[in-house]
Amino acid sequence: MKIERVILPVLMSAFFGAAAAADAGKDLYTKTCAVCHAAGIAGAPRYGNVGDWQPRLAGGTARLYASALKGTAKGMPAKGGNLTASDGDVKAAVDFMLASVKAASASPAKPVAAAPAPAAAPVAAAPKAAAPVAAAAAPAASIDAAANTSGASAADINSFNRLLKPIGKRNPPPAEDGIHDPVNDGTVALMAPLAAYGPLPKSLAGNRVNWVKAIDEKKINPRWDRQDANAAPVVIDLNIVREVKGSMPDVVYPHKQHTEWLDCSNCHPAIFVPQKGANAISMAAILLGEKCGVCHGKVAFPVSECRLCHSKKKEFRPAQATAPATK
Amino acid sequence: MIGRPPWQRWFAILLAFAAIVAFDTDDARAEYGDVVINNYSDAAGMRPAIFPHWFHRVRFRCKVCHADLGFKFKAGGNEINMVKIIDGQFCGACHNGELAWSVENCNLCHSAKPGTPTQVHESTIQKLAPAALQKK
C-alpha cells in the first residue's frame, strides 16, 4: 500500500521530467514540489486545481512565497525540503503552480483531455497508470499558451461554457472519476455507471437517471428485503402540500414515491414529525443538508431540480397569509 | 440554521444556487452519491473505501440498508470497521460470499486514492465549499 502511494507522484514527476523545458520554476516543481503537489499528498494544494488554490490566494502571492520558503505548520516543508534550491527558484516554482490554476480556470482543454469517452470500458492495465499523468499534463500544456499572458488565445479564455460541466465529464468510469485510484487493480473490475444506466429512463441531474420512473416502468426492481426478492414495500399515497411565499410554486411532498424506496422510520420522527405543517422547512435548510436535503442533494435527485418539488401551480395570492390550506 | 439572521440565509441560498446551477469544480466528477469512507483506512495503510449508491440502489431499496441494517444517513457516521464486517454487520450483512462477493476482495471496496477524505460526492454541500471539504 505504502509503495503505491509513492508510485503516482513518481510517475508524474517522471513525466514532467521528460517534458520539462529549461524553465527554472518548472524544473524545481518537477524535481521537488510535484511529489506532493501533483496528487495532493498530505493536503498539499494540487497543481492545476483551482479549488485548492483559490482560498490560499486571498493572502497574496507574497505570503505564498514566504510559506514556500519557510514552510508551514501544516506540512509544507521549507523549500519543499530541497534546501539547496535558491530563493528565486522556489518563488519561480510557486509562480509555476499559480499559473496552472490561472490557466486551468480558463482552459476548456483540460476536461477534454482528462475525461475522453465516459462510455469507454474501464481502462486496461497499461493506460490506467497513464490516466492521471495525462490529467496532470493537460494543464501543463495549456500553461505554455497562457504563460505569456497577452499572447494567450482569446478563444481559450472566452470559451463558451466557463463553469458548466462539459458533457464529457459526466458519469465517468471509476478509473477516471477522480476519487478511485486508477492504480488499484480492483478499480478496473468495477462497473461503469453508464453501462448500468443504458436501459434506464433519463433525467437531467444527479445520476441522470429518473429513479422514480425506473421503478414505475419496472426497469429495475430493487429488493425491499435483503434476502426475500418478493417482499413488496408498504406504499402510501398521501400528498402534503406546503405553501411557499412569493412566486415559487407550492411544494407537493408525495409519500408515494418515497415509500417505494424508504421505510416510515427513515423520516419519522427523526427528520419530520408526522403531522402536516408541524415542521419548519426552508430552502436554506435543504441546501445545508437538513430536512428534504438529508437525501436530496446527496443521493436522491439534487436541489437544482426545482420543479420536481415546486410542482403545484398557485393562484396569485396577494395576501397569502390568509390563503386556505390546500390538500 | 437556527438563530441565523435572514440576510445570512439568503446569502447562503444565493451562493448555493449560483454554485449548483452553474458551477462545478474540477474534481467533482465522481458519480453522484458515491460515498468515500475514510475514518480509519488511511491510518491503517489501506486505500479508503468507496460505497457506490447508484450500484446498490439498482438492487436494493434504501430501506434495506438505512432501516433494516441500521446505516445512519451520515457519511463516515457508522464507525464501520473490518471486525464488524466479518461479523456480518454493515457491508458484511451482504458481502458474505452468499448474497454478494465476500470480504477477501479488499480492493473492490478499498479503491479510493489514498488521502481522499470522507465525503458524499456531488453533494450540495460539497459543491458549496469544495475546497474546505476536500482539504479538511
Tab-separated table of C-alpha atoms in Angstrom:
chain	number	residue	atom	x	y	z
A	1	MET	CA	0.000	0.000	0.000
A	2	LYS	CA	2.604	2.480	1.094
A	3	ILE	CA	4.584	1.849	-2.044
A	4	GLU	CA	1.666	2.607	-4.294
A	5	ARG	CA	1.181	5.941	-2.624
A	6	VAL	CA	4.552	6.903	-3.899
A	7	ILE	CA	4.168	5.494	-7.379
A	8	LEU	CA	1.654	8.013	-8.601
A	9	PRO	CA	3.647	11.132	-7.836
A	10	VAL	CA	6.791	9.478	-9.031
A	11	LEU	CA	5.163	8.625	-12.335
A	12	MET	CA	4.046	12.184	-12.571
A	13	SER	CA	7.422	13.621	-11.859
A	14	ALA	CA	8.941	11.213	-14.351
A	15	PHE	CA	6.570	12.523	-16.953
A	16	PHE	CA	7.265	16.098	-16.122
A	17	GLY	CA	10.946	15.378	-16.028
A	18	ALA	CA	10.810	14.313	-19.641
A	19	ALA	CA	8.616	17.109	-20.833
A	20	ALA	CA	10.048	19.992	-18.870
A	21	ALA	CA	11.708	22.865	-20.627
A	22	ALA	CA	14.651	24.789	-19.197
A	23	ASP	CA	12.293	26.958	-17.161
A	24	ALA	CA	13.691	27.107	-13.618
A	25	GLY	CA	10.309	27.212	-11.892
A	26	LYS	CA	9.004	24.278	-13.839
A	27	ASP	CA	12.250	22.411	-13.223
A	28	LEU	CA	12.177	22.805	-9.497
A	29	TYR	CA	8.476	21.996	-9.415
A	30	THR	CA	9.167	18.770	-11.257
A	31	LYS	CA	12.139	17.768	-9.149
A	32	THR	CA	10.857	18.749	-5.747
A	33	CYS	CA	7.334	20.011	-5.445
A	34	ALA	CA	5.430	17.599	-7.724
A	35	VAL	CA	5.943	14.716	-5.334
A	36	CYS	CA	3.375	16.302	-3.049
A	37	HIS	CA	1.636	18.935	-5.151
A	38	ALA	CA	0.731	16.748	-8.122
A	39	ALA	CA	-1.569	14.397	-6.248
A	40	GLY	CA	-2.211	16.479	-3.136
A	41	ILE	CA	-0.228	14.367	-0.694
A	42	ALA	CA	-0.828	15.339	2.947
A	43	GLY	CA	-3.271	18.016	1.861
A	44	ALA	CA	-0.908	19.943	-0.393
A	45	PRO	CA	-2.837	22.179	-2.804
A	46	ARG	CA	-2.796	20.339	-6.097
A	47	TYR	CA	-1.192	21.580	-9.252
A	48	GLY	CA	-3.845	22.893	-11.630
A	49	ASN	CA	-6.643	22.586	-9.073
A	50	VAL	CA	-8.395	25.928	-8.803
A	51	GLY	CA	-10.449	24.930	-5.783
A	52	ASP	CA	-7.360	24.017	-3.798
A	53	TRP	CA	-5.557	27.263	-4.514
A	54	GLN	CA	-8.346	29.809	-4.512
A	55	PRO	CA	-8.616	30.243	-0.727
A	56	ARG	CA	-4.859	30.493	-0.420
A	57	LEU	CA	-4.583	33.249	-2.980
A	58	ALA	CA	-6.529	35.596	-0.750
A	59	GLY	CA	-3.459	36.440	1.326
A	60	GLY	CA	-1.484	37.482	-1.740
A	61	THR	CA	1.450	35.975	-3.560
A	62	ALA	CA	3.991	37.328	-1.104
A	63	ARG	CA	2.502	35.210	1.642
A	64	LEU	CA	2.674	32.145	-0.570
A	65	TYR	CA	6.326	32.833	-1.350
A	66	ALA	CA	7.001	33.072	2.380
A	67	SER	CA	5.196	29.766	3.048
A	68	ALA	CA	7.178	28.080	0.316
A	69	LEU	CA	10.495	29.425	1.580
A	70	LYS	CA	9.949	28.934	5.297
A	71	GLY	CA	7.435	26.103	5.319
A	72	THR	CA	4.155	25.918	7.244
A	73	ALA	CA	2.969	24.177	10.376
A	74	LYS	CA	0.524	22.077	8.383
A	75	GLY	CA	3.037	20.084	6.429
A	76	MET	CA	4.692	22.252	3.796
A	77	PRO	CA	8.448	21.786	4.396
A	78	ALA	CA	10.746	24.794	3.907
A	79	LYS	CA	11.632	24.960	0.193
A	80	GLY	CA	9.820	21.653	-0.175
A	81	GLY	CA	12.706	20.013	1.675
A	82	ASN	CA	15.170	20.949	-1.042
A	83	LEU	CA	17.239	23.412	0.976
A	84	THR	CA	19.851	23.859	-1.718
A	85	ALA	CA	17.326	25.455	-4.045
A	86	SER	CA	17.769	29.214	-4.450
A	87	ASP	CA	15.056	31.529	-3.170
A	88	GLY	CA	14.486	32.748	-6.698
A	89	ASP	CA	13.855	29.249	-7.992
A	90	VAL	CA	11.429	28.459	-5.168
A	91	LYS	CA	9.461	31.606	-5.983
A	92	ALA	CA	9.525	30.631	-9.640
A	93	ALA	CA	8.129	27.226	-8.698
A	94	VAL	CA	5.304	28.945	-6.820
A	95	ASP	CA	4.631	31.096	-9.882
A	96	PHE	CA	4.602	27.985	-11.993
A	97	MET	CA	1.949	26.375	-9.795
A	98	LEU	CA	-0.125	29.547	-9.683
A	99	ALA	CA	-0.012	29.825	-13.464
A	100	SER	CA	-1.509	26.357	-13.608
A	101	VAL	CA	-4.610	27.428	-11.768
A	102	LYS	CA	-4.968	30.590	-13.769
A	103	ALA	CA	-4.705	28.514	-16.905
A	104	ALA	CA	-6.915	25.730	-15.610
A	105	SER	CA	-9.729	28.033	-14.578
A	106	ALA	CA	-9.928	29.416	-18.079
A	107	SER	CA	-8.953	26.438	-20.139
A	108	PRO	CA	-11.512	24.106	-21.610
A	109	ALA	CA	-8.728	21.895	-22.901
A	110	LYS	CA	-8.206	20.078	-19.637
A	111	PRO	CA	-11.524	18.335	-19.078
A	112	VAL	CA	-11.448	17.089	-22.616
A	113	ALA	CA	-8.025	15.614	-22.172
A	114	ALA	CA	-8.768	14.237	-18.726
A	115	ALA	CA	-12.053	12.534	-19.438
A	116	PRO	CA	-12.321	11.412	-23.006
A	117	ALA	CA	-15.187	8.990	-23.542
A	118	PRO	CA	-17.191	8.286	-20.416
A	119	ALA	CA	-18.792	5.323	-22.129
A	120	ALA	CA	-15.457	3.630	-22.608
A	121	ALA	CA	-14.987	0.406	-20.730
A	122	PRO	CA	-12.691	0.625	-17.703
A	123	VAL	CA	-9.203	1.239	-18.989
A	124	ALA	CA	-6.842	-1.667	-19.328
A	125	ALA	CA	-3.741	-2.196	-17.268
A	126	ALA	CA	-1.236	-0.046	-19.117
A	127	PRO	CA	-3.245	3.109	-19.835
A	128	LYS	CA	-4.709	3.080	-16.364
A	129	ALA	CA	-1.450	4.198	-14.867
A	130	ALA	CA	-1.140	6.833	-17.547
A	131	ALA	CA	-4.538	8.374	-16.949
A	132	PRO	CA	-3.625	10.604	-14.014
A	133	VAL	CA	-0.471	11.662	-15.771
A	134	ALA	CA	-2.473	12.829	-18.717
A	135	ALA	CA	-4.778	14.695	-16.384
A	136	ALA	CA	-1.877	16.460	-14.779
A	137	ALA	CA	-0.132	17.048	-18.054
A	138	ALA	CA	-3.004	18.761	-19.763
A	139	PRO	CA	-2.812	21.967	-17.754
A	140	ALA	CA	0.930	21.972	-18.235
A	141	ALA	CA	0.352	22.191	-21.939
A	142	SER	CA	-2.169	24.955	-21.575
A	143	ILE	CA	0.144	26.938	-19.359
A	144	ASP	CA	2.604	27.259	-22.147
A	145	ALA	CA	-0.090	29.060	-24.039
A	146	ALA	CA	-1.270	31.143	-21.114
A	147	ALA	CA	2.074	31.950	-19.547
A	148	ASN	CA	2.826	34.839	-21.866
A	149	THR	CA	-0.451	36.348	-20.801
A	150	SER	CA	-1.016	38.735	-23.641
A	151	GLY	CA	-0.312	36.023	-26.159
A	152	ALA	CA	-2.908	33.624	-24.735
A	153	SER	CA	-5.552	32.942	-27.310
A	154	ALA	CA	-8.839	34.683	-26.709
A	155	ALA	CA	-10.682	31.522	-27.671
A	156	ASP	CA	-9.337	29.751	-24.591
A	157	ILE	CA	-10.225	32.480	-22.160
A	158	ASN	CA	-13.634	33.276	-23.530
A	159	SER	CA	-14.729	29.712	-24.005
A	160	PHE	CA	-18.484	29.332	-24.360
A	161	ASN	CA	-19.069	27.435	-21.103
A	162	ARG	CA	-16.721	28.643	-18.453
A	163	LEU	CA	-18.187	26.979	-15.366
A	164	LEU	CA	-20.737	24.497	-16.644
A	165	LYS	CA	-19.567	20.924	-16.590
A	166	PRO	CA	-18.863	19.669	-20.106
A	167	ILE	CA	-20.790	16.592	-21.205
A	168	GLY	CA	-17.605	14.546	-21.406
A	169	LYS	CA	-17.177	14.852	-17.638
A	170	ARG	CA	-20.492	13.278	-16.672
A	171	ASN	CA	-20.791	9.755	-15.306
A	172	PRO	CA	-17.152	8.813	-15.949
A	173	PRO	CA	-15.978	5.239	-15.354
A	174	PRO	CA	-14.380	4.651	-11.929
A	175	ALA	CA	-10.790	4.872	-13.128
A	176	GLU	CA	-11.350	8.398	-14.414
A	177	ASP	CA	-13.690	9.780	-11.791
A	178	GLY	CA	-11.128	11.500	-9.594
A	179	ILE	CA	-11.796	9.515	-6.403
A	180	HIS	CA	-10.983	5.944	-7.429
A	181	ASP	CA	-7.312	5.092	-7.525
A	182	PRO	CA	-6.571	4.103	-11.116
A	183	VAL	CA	-3.501	2.186	-9.939
A	184	ASN	CA	-5.679	-0.149	-7.857
A	185	ASP	CA	-6.457	-3.477	-9.540
A	186	GLY	CA	-9.960	-3.552	-8.013
A	187	THR	CA	-10.866	-0.253	-9.671
A	188	VAL	CA	-10.682	-1.821	-13.111
A	189	ALA	CA	-13.111	-4.559	-12.079
A	190	LEU	CA	-15.837	-2.101	-11.036
A	191	MET	CA	-18.821	-1.378	-13.219
A	192	ALA	CA	-19.000	1.900	-15.143
A	193	PRO	CA	-22.200	3.809	-14.279
A	194	LEU	CA	-23.150	4.414	-17.914
A	195	ALA	CA	-23.109	0.688	-18.593
A	196	ALA	CA	-25.815	0.237	-15.964
A	197	TYR	CA	-27.808	3.325	-16.950
A	198	GLY	CA	-28.247	2.365	-20.605
A	199	PRO	CA	-31.741	0.837	-20.294
A	200	LEU	CA	-32.944	3.217	-17.541
A	201	PRO	CA	-35.095	6.336	-18.079
A	202	LYS	CA	-33.034	9.526	-18.091
A	203	SER	CA	-33.200	12.716	-16.067
A	204	LEU	CA	-31.288	15.961	-16.162
A	205	ALA	CA	-29.328	15.860	-12.936
A	206	GLY	CA	-27.735	13.719	-10.259
A	207	ASN	CA	-27.053	10.282	-11.688
A	208	ARG	CA	-29.028	11.466	-14.734
A	209	VAL	CA	-31.345	8.548	-14.133
A	210	ASN	CA	-35.033	9.016	-13.310
A	211	TRP	CA	-35.185	6.545	-10.442
A	212	VAL	CA	-38.906	7.017	-9.856
A	213	LYS	CA	-39.705	6.057	-13.427
A	214	ALA	CA	-37.144	3.264	-13.385
A	215	ILE	CA	-39.249	1.509	-10.744
A	216	ASP	CA	-42.623	2.509	-12.248
A	217	GLU	CA	-41.650	1.149	-15.624
A	218	LYS	CA	-40.229	-1.971	-13.971
A	219	LYS	CA	-36.798	-1.382	-15.484
A	220	ILE	CA	-35.398	-2.216	-12.063
A	221	ASN	CA	-36.910	-3.960	-9.082
A	222	PRO	CA	-34.643	-3.260	-6.149
A	223	ARG	CA	-35.244	-5.554	-3.186
A	224	TRP	CA	-37.305	-4.349	-0.252
A	225	ASP	CA	-35.877	-7.145	1.852
A	226	ARG	CA	-32.237	-8.123	1.833
A	227	GLN	CA	-32.944	-11.839	1.330
A	228	ASP	CA	-36.504	-12.087	0.059
A	229	ALA	CA	-36.706	-10.950	-3.550
A	230	ASN	CA	-40.522	-10.990	-3.437
A	231	ALA	CA	-41.179	-8.743	-0.444
A	232	ALA	CA	-43.067	-5.619	-1.501
A	233	PRO	CA	-42.890	-2.121	0.011
A	234	VAL	CA	-45.729	-0.570	2.012
A	235	VAL	CA	-46.626	2.281	-0.304
A	236	ILE	CA	-48.948	5.015	0.938
A	237	ASP	CA	-50.407	7.607	-1.389
A	238	LEU	CA	-50.576	10.787	0.660
A	239	ASN	CA	-49.572	14.164	-0.701
A	240	ILE	CA	-48.684	17.010	1.600
A	241	VAL	CA	-48.851	20.480	0.083
A	242	ARG	CA	-46.578	23.111	1.562
A	243	GLU	CA	-47.339	26.662	0.614
A	244	VAL	CA	-44.449	28.808	-0.434
A	245	LYS	CA	-44.261	32.559	-0.132
A	246	GLY	CA	-43.543	34.571	-3.252
A	247	SER	CA	-43.652	33.450	-6.826
A	248	MET	CA	-42.349	29.903	-6.476
A	249	PRO	CA	-44.989	27.202	-6.997
A	250	ASP	CA	-46.084	25.385	-3.830
A	251	VAL	CA	-44.275	22.233	-2.829
A	252	VAL	CA	-46.076	18.926	-3.110
A	253	TYR	CA	-44.435	16.301	-0.932
A	254	PRO	CA	-45.540	12.873	-2.230
A	255	HIS	CA	-45.473	9.925	0.199
A	256	LYS	CA	-45.985	7.540	-2.717
A	257	GLN	CA	-42.605	7.916	-4.423
A	258	HIS	CA	-40.831	7.986	-1.078
A	259	THR	CA	-42.415	4.905	0.402
A	260	GLU	CA	-41.430	2.976	-2.739
A	261	TRP	CA	-37.865	3.371	-1.508
A	262	LEU	CA	-37.961	4.188	2.167
A	263	ASP	CA	-39.384	2.994	5.441
A	264	CYS	CA	-41.562	5.346	7.519
A	265	SER	CA	-38.868	5.180	10.188
A	266	ASN	CA	-36.314	6.682	7.818
A	267	CYS	CA	-38.131	10.015	8.093
A	268	HIS	CA	-40.493	9.782	11.074
A	269	PRO	CA	-39.781	11.071	13.617
A	270	ALA	CA	-36.045	11.789	13.219
A	271	ILE	CA	-36.338	14.112	10.215
A	272	PHE	CA	-40.043	15.040	10.167
A	273	VAL	CA	-42.747	14.945	12.829
A	274	PRO	CA	-45.607	13.122	11.067
A	275	GLN	CA	-48.064	15.971	11.127
A	276	LYS	CA	-48.870	18.313	8.298
A	277	GLY	CA	-47.299	21.726	8.809
A	278	ALA	CA	-45.542	20.751	12.036
A	279	ASN	CA	-42.075	21.003	10.531
A	280	ALA	CA	-40.293	24.214	9.649
A	281	ILE	CA	-38.724	23.594	6.243
A	282	SER	CA	-36.857	26.180	4.214
A	283	MET	CA	-34.622	26.142	1.171
A	284	ALA	CA	-31.707	27.263	3.290
A	285	ALA	CA	-32.086	24.186	5.495
A	286	ILE	CA	-32.421	21.945	2.450
A	287	LEU	CA	-29.253	23.353	0.929
A	288	LEU	CA	-27.402	22.717	4.149
A	289	GLY	CA	-28.393	19.066	4.080
A	290	GLU	CA	-31.264	19.168	6.568
A	291	LYS	CA	-34.952	18.192	6.125
A	292	CYS	CA	-35.529	17.229	2.475
A	293	GLY	CA	-31.810	17.940	1.971
A	294	VAL	CA	-30.854	14.905	4.051
A	295	CYS	CA	-31.390	12.929	0.839
A	296	HIS	CA	-31.965	15.469	-1.941
A	297	GLY	CA	-28.590	16.806	-2.970
A	298	LYS	CA	-26.789	13.667	-1.808
A	299	VAL	CA	-28.417	10.517	-3.118
A	300	ALA	CA	-31.956	11.396	-4.293
A	301	PHE	CA	-32.305	13.941	-7.142
A	302	PRO	CA	-30.422	17.170	-6.403
A	303	VAL	CA	-31.759	20.566	-5.398
A	304	SER	CA	-31.241	22.009	-8.873
A	305	GLU	CA	-34.461	20.259	-9.973
A	306	CYS	CA	-36.750	22.932	-8.508
A	307	ARG	CA	-39.841	21.883	-10.441
A	308	LEU	CA	-39.938	18.353	-9.119
A	309	CYS	CA	-40.675	19.698	-5.627
A	310	HIS	CA	-42.215	23.054	-6.510
A	311	SER	CA	-44.803	21.388	-8.672
A	312	LYS	CA	-48.132	22.936	-7.725
A	313	LYS	CA	-49.256	25.972	-9.693
A	314	LYS	CA	-50.873	28.526	-7.496
A	315	GLU	CA	-53.342	31.286	-7.973
A	316	PHE	CA	-51.692	34.613	-7.440
A	317	ARG	CA	-52.271	35.318	-3.755
A	318	PRO	CA	-51.717	38.936	-2.813
A	319	ALA	CA	-52.456	38.218	0.841
A	320	GLN	CA	-51.019	34.781	1.138
A	321	ALA	CA	-51.187	34.711	4.923
A	322	THR	CA	-54.905	34.032	4.804
A	323	ALA	CA	-54.830	31.553	1.938
A	324	PRO	CA	-56.727	28.382	2.746
A	325	ALA	CA	-54.662	25.260	3.204
A	326	THR	CA	-54.762	23.190	0.076
A	327	LYS	CA	-54.589	19.476	0.152
B	1	MET	CA	-29.653	27.363	10.668
B	2	ILE	CA	-31.237	28.206	13.942
B	3	GLY	CA	-30.676	31.722	15.069
B	4	ARG	CA	-29.045	32.989	11.927
B	5	PRO	CA	-30.185	36.355	10.686
B	6	PRO	CA	-32.214	36.097	7.488
B	7	TRP	CA	-29.741	38.013	5.346
B	8	GLN	CA	-27.194	35.395	6.074
B	9	ARG	CA	-29.538	32.687	4.994
B	10	TRP	CA	-30.322	34.436	1.789
B	11	PHE	CA	-26.697	34.941	1.190
B	12	ALA	CA	-26.158	31.236	1.668
B	13	ILE	CA	-29.012	30.471	-0.666
B	14	LEU	CA	-27.745	32.810	-3.341
B	15	LEU	CA	-24.309	31.363	-3.089
B	16	ALA	CA	-25.648	27.880	-3.272
B	17	PHE	CA	-27.868	28.488	-6.264
B	18	ALA	CA	-25.023	30.063	-8.112
B	19	ALA	CA	-22.964	27.043	-7.215
B	20	ILE	CA	-25.486	24.360	-8.033
B	21	VAL	CA	-26.861	25.728	-11.220
B	22	ALA	CA	-23.627	26.599	-12.847
B	23	PHE	CA	-20.529	25.692	-11.031
B	24	ASP	CA	-18.552	22.547	-10.898
B	25	THR	CA	-15.114	22.171	-9.519
B	26	ASP	CA	-12.513	20.252	-11.220
B	27	ASP	CA	-12.774	17.131	-9.107
B	28	ALA	CA	-16.480	16.901	-8.684
B	29	ARG	CA	-16.513	14.282	-11.368
B	30	ALA	CA	-17.248	11.116	-9.485
B	31	GLU	CA	-20.673	9.560	-9.724
B	32	TYR	CA	-23.439	11.338	-7.806
B	33	GLY	CA	-23.912	9.726	-4.399
B	34	ASP	CA	-20.608	7.861	-4.254
B	35	VAL	CA	-19.539	7.808	-0.597
B	36	VAL	CA	-15.881	7.738	0.398
B	37	ILE	CA	-15.409	6.296	3.898
B	38	ASN	CA	-12.109	7.135	5.489
B	39	ASN	CA	-12.254	7.145	9.264
B	40	TYR	CA	-9.552	4.560	9.702
B	41	SER	CA	-8.325	3.393	6.294
B	42	ASP	CA	-5.607	5.941	5.688
B	43	ALA	CA	-4.186	5.484	9.132
B	44	ALA	CA	-4.221	1.712	8.639
B	45	GLY	CA	-2.396	1.966	5.312
B	46	MET	CA	-5.411	0.861	3.261
B	47	ARG	CA	-6.962	2.878	0.471
B	48	PRO	CA	-10.203	4.457	1.710
B	49	ALA	CA	-13.414	2.537	0.915
B	50	ILE	CA	-15.876	3.734	-1.727
B	51	PHE	CA	-19.557	2.877	-1.494
B	52	PRO	CA	-21.443	3.423	-4.777
B	53	HIS	CA	-25.110	4.273	-4.072
B	54	TRP	CA	-26.134	4.058	-7.718
B	55	PHE	CA	-24.946	0.469	-7.987
B	56	HIS	CA	-26.653	-0.689	-4.796
B	57	ARG	CA	-29.946	1.140	-5.358
B	58	VAL	CA	-30.445	-0.752	-8.591
B	59	ARG	CA	-30.509	-3.877	-6.386
B	60	PHE	CA	-31.873	-2.715	-3.023
B	61	ARG	CA	-34.252	-0.040	-1.770
B	62	CYS	CA	-32.864	2.451	0.725
B	63	LYS	CA	-34.898	0.787	3.466
B	64	VAL	CA	-32.785	-2.376	3.403
B	65	CYS	CA	-29.642	-0.560	4.469
B	66	HIS	CA	-30.943	2.508	6.214
B	67	ALA	CA	-33.710	0.859	8.250
B	68	ASP	CA	-33.039	-2.908	8.445
B	69	LEU	CA	-29.247	-2.784	8.618
B	70	GLY	CA	-29.107	0.446	10.577
B	71	PHE	CA	-26.805	2.548	8.383
B	72	LYS	CA	-27.231	6.119	9.606
B	73	PHE	CA	-27.642	8.838	6.980
B	74	LYS	CA	-24.167	10.178	7.539
B	75	ALA	CA	-21.032	9.516	5.553
B	76	GLY	CA	-18.448	8.203	7.982
B	77	GLY	CA	-21.060	8.218	10.757
B	78	ASN	CA	-21.318	4.467	11.294
B	79	GLU	CA	-17.873	3.624	12.641
B	80	ILE	CA	-17.572	0.708	10.271
B	81	ASN	CA	-14.500	-1.465	10.674
B	82	MET	CA	-13.384	-4.883	9.481
B	83	VAL	CA	-14.339	-6.787	12.624
B	84	LYS	CA	-17.925	-5.615	12.325
B	85	ILE	CA	-17.901	-6.504	8.636
B	86	ILE	CA	-16.653	-10.071	9.110
B	87	ASP	CA	-19.184	-10.470	11.926
B	88	GLY	CA	-21.984	-9.724	9.485
B	89	GLN	CA	-22.728	-6.114	10.284
B	90	PHE	CA	-22.898	-3.227	7.787
B	91	CYS	CA	-21.314	-4.190	4.449
B	92	GLY	CA	-20.791	-7.665	5.910
B	93	ALA	CA	-24.530	-8.310	6.061
B	94	CYS	CA	-24.349	-8.854	2.314
B	95	HIS	CA	-20.697	-9.149	1.387
B	96	ASN	CA	-20.530	-12.572	2.978
B	97	GLY	CA	-19.983	-14.853	-0.020
B	98	GLU	CA	-23.684	-15.709	-0.228
B	99	LEU	CA	-25.609	-12.599	-1.136
B	100	ALA	CA	-22.620	-10.804	-2.629
B	101	TRP	CA	-18.923	-11.492	-3.045
B	102	SER	CA	-17.120	-11.717	0.252
B	103	VAL	CA	-14.556	-9.685	2.108
B	104	GLU	CA	-11.399	-11.128	0.667
B	105	ASN	CA	-11.860	-8.837	-2.339
B	106	CYS	CA	-10.301	-5.996	-0.416
B	107	ASN	CA	-9.556	-3.804	-3.396
B	108	LEU	CA	-13.100	-3.698	-4.725
B	109	CYS	CA	-14.123	-1.711	-1.637
B	110	HIS	CA	-10.792	-0.135	-0.766
B	111	SER	CA	-10.455	1.570	-4.106
B	112	ALA	CA	-10.079	5.300	-3.402
B	113	LYS	CA	-6.988	7.361	-3.962
B	114	PRO	CA	-5.035	7.394	-0.710
B	115	GLY	CA	-5.787	10.514	1.286
B	116	THR	CA	-9.298	11.044	-0.111
B	117	PRO	CA	-11.353	12.362	2.816
B	118	THR	CA	-14.758	11.004	3.875
B	119	GLN	CA	-17.389	12.589	1.663
B	120	VAL	CA	-20.509	12.194	-0.445
B	121	HIS	CA	-19.662	13.013	-3.998
B	122	GLU	CA	-21.507	15.800	-5.801
B	123	SER	CA	-23.447	16.669	-2.658
B	124	THR	CA	-24.894	20.170	-2.417
B	125	ILE	CA	-22.680	20.949	0.487
B	126	GLN	CA	-19.607	19.767	-1.330
B	127	LYS	CA	-20.396	21.986	-4.271
B	128	LEU	CA	-20.895	24.878	-1.886
B	129	ALA	CA	-17.496	24.632	-0.284
B	130	PRO	CA	-15.423	22.212	-2.285
B	131	ALA	CA	-12.017	23.370	-1.179
B	132	ALA	CA	-12.812	23.371	2.504
B	133	LEU	CA	-14.200	19.872	2.385
B	134	GLN	CA	-11.554	18.296	0.295
B	135	LYS	CA	-8.754	19.527	2.457
B	136	LYS	CA	-10.076	19.395	5.938
